[in-house]
Short mmCIF file of C-alpha atoms (C1' of nucleotides) in Angstrom, two decimals:
data_model
loop_
_atom_site.label_atom_id
_atom_site.label_comp_id
_atom_site.label_asym_id
_atom_site.label_seq_id
_atom_site.Cartn_x
_atom_site.Cartn_y
_atom_site.Cartn_z
CA MET Y 1 7.90 84.73 35.21
CA ALA Y 2 4.63 85.70 33.56
CA GLU Y 3 3.89 83.68 30.45
CA GLY Y 4 1.42 86.12 28.91
CA GLY Y 5 3.90 88.80 27.84
CA GLY Y 6 4.70 87.28 24.48
CA THR Y 7 7.85 85.60 25.71
CA GLY Y 8 6.39 82.23 26.37
CA ALA Y 9 8.55 80.36 23.90
CA PRO Y 10 11.35 78.06 24.96
CA GLY Y 11 14.56 79.91 25.30
CA GLY Y 12 12.91 83.11 26.38
CA GLU Y 13 12.56 84.53 22.84
CA ASN Y 14 9.46 85.78 21.15
CA LEU Y 15 8.79 83.24 18.43
CA LEU Y 16 5.47 84.39 17.17
CA PHE Y 17 7.02 84.83 13.76
CA LEU Y 18 7.53 81.09 13.63
CA THR Y 19 3.91 79.98 13.76
CA ASP Y 20 2.69 77.68 10.99
CA GLU Y 21 0.47 80.45 9.77
CA GLN Y 22 3.38 82.90 9.53
CA LEU Y 23 5.48 80.34 7.76
CA ARG Y 24 2.69 79.61 5.30
CA LYS Y 25 2.38 83.29 4.48
CA GLY Y 26 6.11 83.41 3.94
CA ILE Y 27 5.88 80.52 1.51
CA GLU Y 28 3.08 82.20 -0.42
CA ALA Y 29 4.93 85.52 -0.43
CA MET Y 30 7.91 83.75 -1.92
CA PHE Y 31 5.75 82.19 -4.60
CA PHE Y 32 4.03 85.42 -5.65
CA ALA Y 33 7.13 87.55 -5.39
CA TYR Y 34 9.09 85.20 -7.61
CA ARG Y 35 6.44 85.64 -10.24
CA GLY Y 36 6.86 89.37 -10.10
CA PHE Y 37 10.60 88.98 -10.07
CA THR Y 38 10.66 87.10 -13.38
CA SER Y 39 7.80 88.89 -15.16
CA ASP Y 40 9.74 91.79 -16.68
CA PRO Y 41 12.57 89.65 -18.09
CA ASP Y 42 9.99 87.13 -19.34
CA ARG Y 43 8.33 89.82 -21.43
CA ILE Y 44 11.62 90.92 -22.94
CA LEU Y 45 12.72 87.37 -23.63
CA GLU Y 46 9.48 86.54 -25.39
CA LYS Y 47 10.11 89.53 -27.72
CA HIS Y 48 13.42 87.98 -28.68
CA GLY Y 49 12.13 84.41 -28.86
CA TYR Y 50 14.00 83.18 -25.81
CA GLY Y 51 13.04 81.62 -22.49
CA ARG Y 52 14.07 81.84 -18.87
CA ALA Y 53 16.82 79.32 -19.39
CA HIS Y 54 18.52 81.63 -21.87
CA HIS Y 55 18.29 84.47 -19.38
CA ARG Y 56 20.02 82.44 -16.69
CA ALA Y 57 22.83 81.42 -19.01
CA ILE Y 58 23.31 84.99 -20.22
CA HIS Y 59 23.31 86.37 -16.71
CA PHE Y 60 26.02 84.10 -15.39
CA ILE Y 61 28.19 84.28 -18.44
CA ASN Y 62 28.09 88.04 -18.10
CA ARG Y 63 28.90 87.66 -14.41
CA SER Y 64 31.85 85.35 -15.00
CA PRO Y 65 33.19 85.87 -18.53
CA GLY Y 66 35.25 82.94 -19.78
CA THR Y 67 33.49 80.47 -17.48
CA THR Y 68 33.32 76.87 -18.67
CA VAL Y 69 30.21 74.87 -19.50
CA ASN Y 70 30.84 72.66 -16.54
CA ASN Y 71 31.06 75.53 -14.12
CA LEU Y 72 27.88 77.07 -15.44
CA LEU Y 73 26.26 73.72 -14.99
CA THR Y 74 26.91 73.47 -11.27
CA ILE Y 75 25.72 77.05 -10.82
CA LEU Y 76 22.50 76.54 -12.72
CA GLY Y 77 21.81 73.10 -11.33
CA VAL Y 78 20.62 71.60 -14.61
CA THR Y 79 22.01 68.82 -16.72
CA LYS Y 80 24.60 69.58 -19.32
CA GLN Y 81 22.28 68.30 -22.03
CA SER Y 82 19.68 70.88 -21.07
CA LEU Y 83 22.14 73.66 -20.87
CA ASN Y 84 23.72 72.64 -24.14
CA ARG Y 85 20.52 73.15 -26.08
CA VAL Y 86 20.25 76.68 -24.74
CA LEU Y 87 23.91 77.52 -25.39
CA ARG Y 88 23.71 76.18 -28.91
CA THR Y 89 20.98 78.55 -29.87
CA LEU Y 90 22.74 81.47 -28.21
CA VAL Y 91 25.97 80.64 -30.08
CA GLU Y 92 24.09 80.18 -33.34
CA ASP Y 93 22.38 83.49 -32.85
CA GLY Y 94 25.64 85.23 -32.17
CA LEU Y 95 24.99 86.21 -28.59
CA VAL Y 96 27.53 83.95 -26.98
CA GLU Y 97 31.04 82.96 -28.12
CA SER Y 98 32.35 79.53 -27.21
CA ARG Y 99 36.12 79.28 -27.31
CA VAL Y 100 37.95 75.97 -26.98
CA GLY Y 101 40.31 76.04 -23.99
CA THR Y 102 44.00 76.48 -24.65
CA ARG Y 103 45.34 74.60 -21.63
CA ASP Y 104 42.54 71.95 -21.64
CA LYS Y 105 40.98 71.50 -25.01
CA ARG Y 106 38.00 69.63 -23.61
CA GLU Y 107 36.75 72.83 -22.04
CA ARG Y 108 34.72 75.53 -23.73
CA HIS Y 109 35.05 79.07 -22.39
CA LEU Y 110 32.00 81.23 -22.76
CA TYR Y 111 31.80 84.96 -23.49
CA LEU Y 112 28.99 87.32 -24.39
CA THR Y 113 29.39 88.98 -27.74
CA GLU Y 114 28.39 92.61 -28.22
CA ALA Y 115 24.88 91.55 -29.12
CA GLY Y 116 24.78 89.23 -26.09
CA ALA Y 117 25.85 92.02 -23.83
CA ALA Y 118 23.17 94.25 -25.25
CA LEU Y 119 20.48 91.70 -24.41
CA GLU Y 120 21.95 91.13 -20.98
CA SER Y 121 21.81 94.84 -20.36
CA GLU Y 122 18.22 95.07 -21.48
CA LEU Y 123 17.20 92.19 -19.17
CA SER Y 124 19.28 93.32 -16.24
CA THR Y 125 18.09 96.88 -16.47
CA ALA Y 126 14.47 95.81 -16.27
CA GLN Y 127 15.06 93.41 -13.42
CA ARG Y 128 17.12 95.89 -11.50
CA ALA Y 129 14.44 98.47 -11.88
CA ARG Y 130 11.88 96.26 -10.17
CA MET Y 131 14.32 95.37 -7.49
CA ARG Y 132 15.19 99.03 -6.97
CA ASP Y 133 11.57 100.02 -6.61
CA ALA Y 134 10.95 97.23 -4.13
CA TYR Y 135 14.05 98.14 -2.13
CA ARG Y 136 13.17 101.79 -2.16
CA GLN Y 137 9.66 101.12 -0.89
CA ALA Y 138 10.89 98.78 1.75
CA GLY Y 139 13.91 100.74 3.03
CA PRO Y 140 17.48 99.69 3.89
CA GLU Y 141 16.73 97.75 7.05
CA ALA Y 142 14.07 95.69 5.35
CA VAL Y 143 16.51 95.00 2.51
CA ALA Y 144 19.14 93.74 4.97
CA GLY Y 145 16.58 91.41 6.50
CA PHE Y 146 15.46 90.28 3.08
CA ARG Y 147 18.98 89.33 2.12
CA THR Y 148 19.62 87.58 5.43
CA VAL Y 149 16.57 85.35 5.15
CA LEU Y 150 17.25 84.55 1.48
CA GLU Y 151 20.76 83.49 2.26
CA ALA Y 152 19.53 81.29 5.07
CA MET Y 153 17.06 79.70 2.72
CA MET Y 154 19.69 78.49 0.24
CA ASN Y 155 21.14 75.04 0.14
CA PRO Y 156 24.79 75.09 1.25
CA ASP Y 157 26.25 74.47 -2.20
CA MET Y 158 24.06 77.23 -3.70
CA ARG Y 159 25.24 79.55 -0.91
CA HIS Y 160 28.77 78.68 -1.86
CA HIS Y 161 28.21 79.71 -5.46
CA PHE Y 162 26.35 82.81 -4.36
CA ASN Y 163 29.22 84.01 -2.13
CA ARG Y 164 31.82 83.32 -4.76
CA LEU Y 165 29.89 85.55 -7.21
CA LYS Y 166 29.63 88.26 -4.57
CA GLU Y 167 33.37 88.69 -4.41
CA SER Y 168 33.87 89.47 -8.12
CA GLY Y 169 33.03 92.86 -9.50
CA SER Y 170 30.40 93.87 -12.12
CA MET J 1 30.13 118.49 3.20
CA ALA J 2 32.23 115.45 2.55
CA GLU J 3 30.74 113.08 -0.01
CA GLY J 4 32.50 110.04 1.43
CA GLY J 5 30.22 109.75 4.40
CA GLY J 6 27.54 107.76 2.64
CA THR J 7 24.92 110.52 2.44
CA GLY J 8 25.71 111.76 -1.03
CA ALA J 9 22.44 110.66 -2.54
CA PRO J 10 19.68 113.00 -3.68
CA GLY J 11 17.06 113.54 -0.99
CA GLY J 12 19.59 113.32 1.83
CA GLU J 13 19.02 109.59 2.38
CA ASN J 14 21.67 106.90 2.42
CA LEU J 15 20.92 104.94 -0.77
CA LEU J 16 23.99 102.75 -0.84
CA PHE J 17 21.69 99.74 -0.81
CA LEU J 18 20.41 100.76 -4.21
CA THR J 19 23.64 100.53 -6.16
CA ASP J 20 23.55 98.34 -9.28
CA GLU J 21 25.89 95.93 -7.52
CA GLN J 22 23.60 95.55 -4.51
CA LEU J 23 20.61 95.09 -6.76
CA ARG J 24 22.44 92.44 -8.74
CA LYS J 25 23.23 90.54 -5.59
CA GLY J 26 19.62 90.73 -4.58
CA ILE J 27 18.63 89.28 -7.90
CA GLU J 28 21.07 86.43 -7.53
CA ALA J 29 20.06 85.80 -3.93
CA MET J 30 16.44 85.53 -5.11
CA PHE J 31 17.45 82.98 -7.73
CA PHE J 32 19.47 80.76 -5.41
CA ALA J 33 17.08 81.01 -2.58
CA TYR J 34 14.14 80.00 -4.71
CA ARG J 35 15.98 76.84 -5.64
CA GLY J 36 16.40 76.03 -2.00
CA PHE J 37 12.78 76.96 -1.37
CA THR J 38 11.55 74.38 -3.84
CA SER J 39 14.12 71.65 -3.33
CA ASP J 40 12.44 69.79 -0.45
CA PRO J 41 8.95 69.60 -2.06
CA ASP J 42 10.51 68.66 -5.33
CA ARG J 43 12.14 65.63 -3.71
CA ILE J 44 8.83 64.55 -2.18
CA LEU J 45 6.89 65.11 -5.36
CA GLU J 46 9.29 62.99 -7.38
CA LYS J 47 8.69 60.14 -4.94
CA HIS J 48 4.98 60.34 -5.75
CA GLY J 49 5.44 60.90 -9.49
CA TYR J 50 4.21 64.51 -9.45
CA GLY J 51 5.73 67.84 -10.40
CA ARG J 52 5.75 71.39 -9.11
CA ALA J 53 2.51 72.14 -10.88
CA HIS J 54 0.71 69.55 -8.83
CA HIS J 55 2.13 71.04 -5.64
CA ARG J 56 0.85 74.51 -6.51
CA ALA J 57 -2.64 73.22 -7.22
CA ILE J 58 -2.70 71.18 -4.01
CA HIS J 59 -1.44 74.06 -1.97
CA PHE J 60 -4.07 76.52 -3.07
CA ILE J 61 -6.93 74.03 -3.05
CA ASN J 62 -6.01 73.33 0.55
CA ARG J 63 -5.87 76.99 1.26
CA SER J 64 -9.24 77.74 -0.26
CA PRO J 65 -11.35 74.59 -0.24
CA GLY J 66 -14.24 74.68 -2.73
CA THR J 67 -12.40 77.16 -5.02
CA THR J 68 -13.31 76.99 -8.68
CA VAL J 69 -11.01 76.11 -11.55
CA ASN J 70 -11.25 79.67 -12.82
CA ASN J 71 -10.26 81.18 -9.50
CA LEU J 72 -7.29 78.84 -9.23
CA LEU J 73 -6.32 79.84 -12.69
CA THR J 74 -5.93 83.49 -11.93
CA ILE J 75 -3.97 82.73 -8.76
CA LEU J 76 -1.59 80.39 -10.49
CA GLY J 77 -1.20 82.54 -13.57
CA VAL J 78 -1.28 79.61 -16.06
CA THR J 79 -3.72 78.72 -18.77
CA LYS J 80 -6.73 76.64 -17.93
CA GLN J 81 -5.61 73.98 -20.31
CA SER J 82 -2.33 73.57 -18.45
CA LEU J 83 -4.04 73.50 -15.07
CA ASN J 84 -6.63 71.09 -16.36
CA ARG J 85 -4.11 68.45 -17.20
CA VAL J 86 -2.70 68.63 -13.70
CA LEU J 87 -6.14 68.56 -12.04
CA ARG J 88 -7.20 65.62 -14.14
CA THR J 89 -4.39 63.47 -12.87
CA LEU J 90 -5.00 64.60 -9.29
CA VAL J 91 -8.71 63.70 -9.65
CA GLU J 92 -7.93 60.37 -11.29
CA ASP J 93 -5.48 59.54 -8.49
CA GLY J 94 -8.07 60.38 -5.87
CA LEU J 95 -6.25 63.35 -4.31
CA VAL J 96 -8.73 66.01 -5.44
CA GLU J 97 -12.48 65.91 -5.70
CA SER J 98 -14.19 68.06 -8.35
CA ARG J 99 -17.85 68.84 -7.63
CA VAL J 100 -20.12 70.40 -10.19
CA GLY J 101 -21.46 73.72 -8.88
CA THR J 102 -25.07 73.71 -7.57
CA ARG J 103 -25.85 77.34 -8.32
CA ASP J 104 -23.80 77.47 -11.51
CA LYS J 105 -23.36 74.12 -13.13
CA ARG J 106 -20.51 75.37 -15.33
CA GLU J 107 -18.24 75.70 -12.33
CA ARG J 108 -16.30 72.91 -10.69
CA HIS J 109 -15.53 73.27 -6.99
CA LEU J 110 -12.29 71.67 -5.84
CA TYR J 111 -11.56 69.88 -2.60
CA LEU J 112 -8.69 67.79 -1.30
CA THR J 113 -9.62 64.23 -0.36
CA GLU J 114 -8.11 62.60 2.67
CA ALA J 115 -5.24 61.31 0.54
CA GLY J 116 -4.78 64.75 -0.99
CA ALA J 117 -4.65 66.34 2.43
CA ALA J 118 -2.06 63.82 3.46
CA LEU J 119 0.23 64.74 0.57
CA GLU J 120 -0.37 68.40 1.21
CA SER J 121 0.70 67.95 4.76
CA GLU J 122 3.81 66.10 3.78
CA LEU J 123 4.82 68.82 1.33
CA SER J 124 3.86 71.65 3.60
CA THR J 125 5.68 70.26 6.62
CA ALA J 126 8.91 69.97 4.65
CA GLN J 127 8.61 73.45 3.20
CA ARG J 128 7.69 75.00 6.51
CA ALA J 129 10.68 73.30 8.17
CA ARG J 130 13.06 75.00 5.83
CA MET J 131 11.25 78.32 6.21
CA ARG J 132 11.38 77.89 10.01
CA ASP J 133 15.08 77.22 10.02
CA ALA J 134 15.73 80.24 7.82
CA TYR J 135 13.56 82.45 9.96
CA ARG J 136 15.13 81.25 13.13
CA GLN J 137 18.62 81.91 11.82
CA ALA J 138 17.67 85.31 10.59
CA GLY J 139 15.58 86.55 13.48
CA PRO J 140 12.24 88.38 13.70
CA GLU J 141 13.40 91.75 12.32
CA ALA J 142 15.01 90.21 9.33
CA VAL J 143 11.82 88.24 8.70
CA ALA J 144 9.76 91.40 8.77
CA GLY J 145 12.09 92.99 6.27
CA PHE J 146 12.00 89.86 4.11
CA ARG J 147 8.23 89.95 3.96
CA THR J 148 8.17 93.67 3.25
CA VAL J 149 10.52 93.42 0.28
CA LEU J 150 8.72 90.38 -1.13
CA GLU J 151 5.39 92.11 -1.04
CA ALA J 152 6.88 95.17 -2.75
CA MET J 153 8.23 92.88 -5.46
CA MET J 154 4.85 91.39 -6.40
CA ASN J 155 2.76 92.62 -9.32
CA PRO J 156 -0.35 94.38 -8.08
CA ASP J 157 -2.80 91.62 -9.00
CA MET J 158 -0.58 88.98 -7.37
CA ARG J 159 -0.44 91.18 -4.24
CA HIS J 160 -4.18 91.25 -4.32
CA HIS J 161 -4.43 87.47 -4.32
CA PHE J 162 -1.79 87.26 -1.67
CA ASN J 163 -3.59 89.58 0.71
CA ARG J 164 -6.90 87.83 0.16
CA LEU J 165 -5.30 84.57 1.18
CA LYS J 166 -3.81 86.18 4.26
CA GLU J 167 -7.18 86.95 5.72
CA SER J 168 -8.43 83.39 5.81
CA GLY J 169 -7.26 81.00 8.47
CA SER J 170 -5.31 77.70 8.06
"C1'" DT T 1 -35.83 81.32 -27.76
"C1'" DT T 2 -31.90 82.59 -29.54
"C1'" DG T 3 -27.22 84.62 -29.45
"C1'" DG T 4 -23.42 85.75 -26.86
"C1'" DA T 5 -20.45 85.24 -22.72
"C1'" DA T 6 -18.40 82.30 -19.28
"C1'" DT T 7 -16.64 77.90 -17.82
"C1'" DG T 8 -14.36 73.87 -18.43
"C1'" DT T 9 -12.37 69.87 -21.60
"C1'" DC T 10 -9.86 67.83 -25.56
"C1'" DA T 11 -6.02 67.95 -29.08
"C1'" DA T 12 -1.78 69.35 -30.77
"C1'" DC T 13 2.41 71.89 -30.23
"C1'" DA T 14 6.72 74.28 -27.89
"C1'" DA T 15 10.11 75.07 -24.24
"C1'" DA T 16 13.06 73.07 -21.18
"C1'" DG T 17 13.79 69.70 -17.88
"C1'" DC T 18 15.61 64.58 -17.83
"C1'" DT T 19 18.47 59.85 -19.05
"C1'" DG T 20 21.26 57.25 -22.19
"C1'" DA T 21 24.76 56.83 -25.73
"C1'" DC T 22 28.72 58.61 -27.62
"C1'" DA T 23 33.05 61.35 -29.39
"C1'" DT T 24 37.10 63.61 -27.95
"C1'" DA T 25 40.80 65.02 -24.85
"C1'" DA T 26 43.36 64.51 -20.67
"C1'" DA T 27 45.05 61.82 -16.96
"C1'" DA T 28 46.34 57.66 -14.76
"C1'" DT T 29 48.26 53.11 -14.97
"C1'" DG T 30 50.59 49.19 -16.67
"C1'" DC N 1 54.79 54.25 -24.68
"C1'" DA N 2 50.23 51.89 -24.92
"C1'" DT N 3 46.07 51.29 -22.75
"C1'" DT N 4 42.54 52.15 -19.67
"C1'" DT N 5 39.93 55.40 -17.05
"C1'" DT N 6 38.03 59.92 -16.28
"C1'" DA N 7 36.25 64.43 -17.65
"C1'" DT N 8 34.00 67.38 -20.82
"C1'" DG N 9 30.84 68.36 -24.19
"C1'" DT N 10 27.33 66.88 -28.01
"C1'" DC N 11 23.43 64.27 -30.10
"C1'" DA N 12 18.86 61.68 -29.77
"C1'" DG N 13 14.77 60.74 -27.60
"C1'" DC N 14 11.42 61.12 -23.61
"C1'" DT N 15 8.54 63.76 -19.94
"C1'" DT N 16 6.56 67.67 -17.74
"C1'" DT N 17 4.33 71.73 -18.18
"C1'" DG N 18 3.65 75.70 -20.47
"C1'" DT N 19 1.12 77.54 -24.87
"C1'" DT N 20 -3.03 78.32 -28.71
"C1'" DG N 21 -7.05 76.55 -31.15
"C1'" DA N 22 -11.41 74.15 -31.35
"C1'" DC N 23 -15.36 72.77 -28.95
"C1'" DA N 24 -19.31 71.37 -25.50
"C1'" DT N 25 -22.07 72.97 -21.81
"C1'" DT N 26 -24.34 76.34 -19.10
"C1'" DC N 27 -25.97 80.79 -17.96
"C1'" DC N 28 -27.83 85.28 -18.99
"C1'" DA N 29 -29.70 88.92 -21.63
"C1'" DA N 30 -32.12 90.70 -25.66
#
DNA sequence: TTGGAATGTCAACAAAGCTGACATAAAATG
DNA sequence: CATTTTATGTCAGCTTTGTTGACATTCCAA
């Protein structure tokens, strides 16, 4: 029944990792890590005259070829007007093809062109390389924990999108 | 000598967690989780008529009271002109106090006022609550892994700032 | 004391978010 | 079948927040 052994939390668990100070460090870690996470793609995008918004569109079009504007919208969580501006430049530049739907002509189905796939590959390769280095340094168990916490941090509808993407292949 | 056992990687380790597909999922998890991470503060900020940039400034001024504009600049990784605009509104609104340095009059030292501390607390409480829930769901070992991977993902100079912040208290 | 370096501010511009208005196609309703 | 309502996507204009360029002040070193 001793309280000094590190199990003084309600429920009998050790909750030292839940102190405000620990949580604050987690918040800052998230902030700084996200900066690292985006820095390599940002450099590449700048070279091509694009921004992070273009990257996101390209990523998810590659991930779900033939997806509609509306579907992309809910995944990205931006307004259609904002997405539209990005898509327009990508279509104009020949990186994305927008095909009018056959069943429902209101919809546009989006595909990467060869050039679009090339840029996607360049971005993805760089971002995966950083992820791979971090994973390798941290080891498999840390990676599992990383993924668990990230998933718990998502809003439910984001988690829904995330899990749907998980099922499909490349 | 069967290759199907999961130890077919060079070096004799199990590197299944480093497949392109795993890395891609990690990338997407990072994207969706960051959205969740920022969603609560964003709601609060909107209520007060501020943006994410204000939150970042408030957070790090609270974390290092008396910090200079230049120091804040390197931590936030934005241009001084961009930061200046944000700081000006915070000073005008009475959330931040900017004192001319005594030793070096070129410098401005930044402090939260009482009102600034109140907003910081509101933002921080919300963000910590989400972090706490995620940590609690995931458990202490997952949290350790989470932190390890995030730190490995940072750029070296960001990691430097991160570790310097860790040392100081609240 | 004078010239350069560091710090911070002002002005103008670009990227990417937002709301509002609108055109077109599909679906629902009479 | 005609008409209204709903869904999807586009165009215009505004806001936030990033950028570079020009500049004032202060410090330091020659």
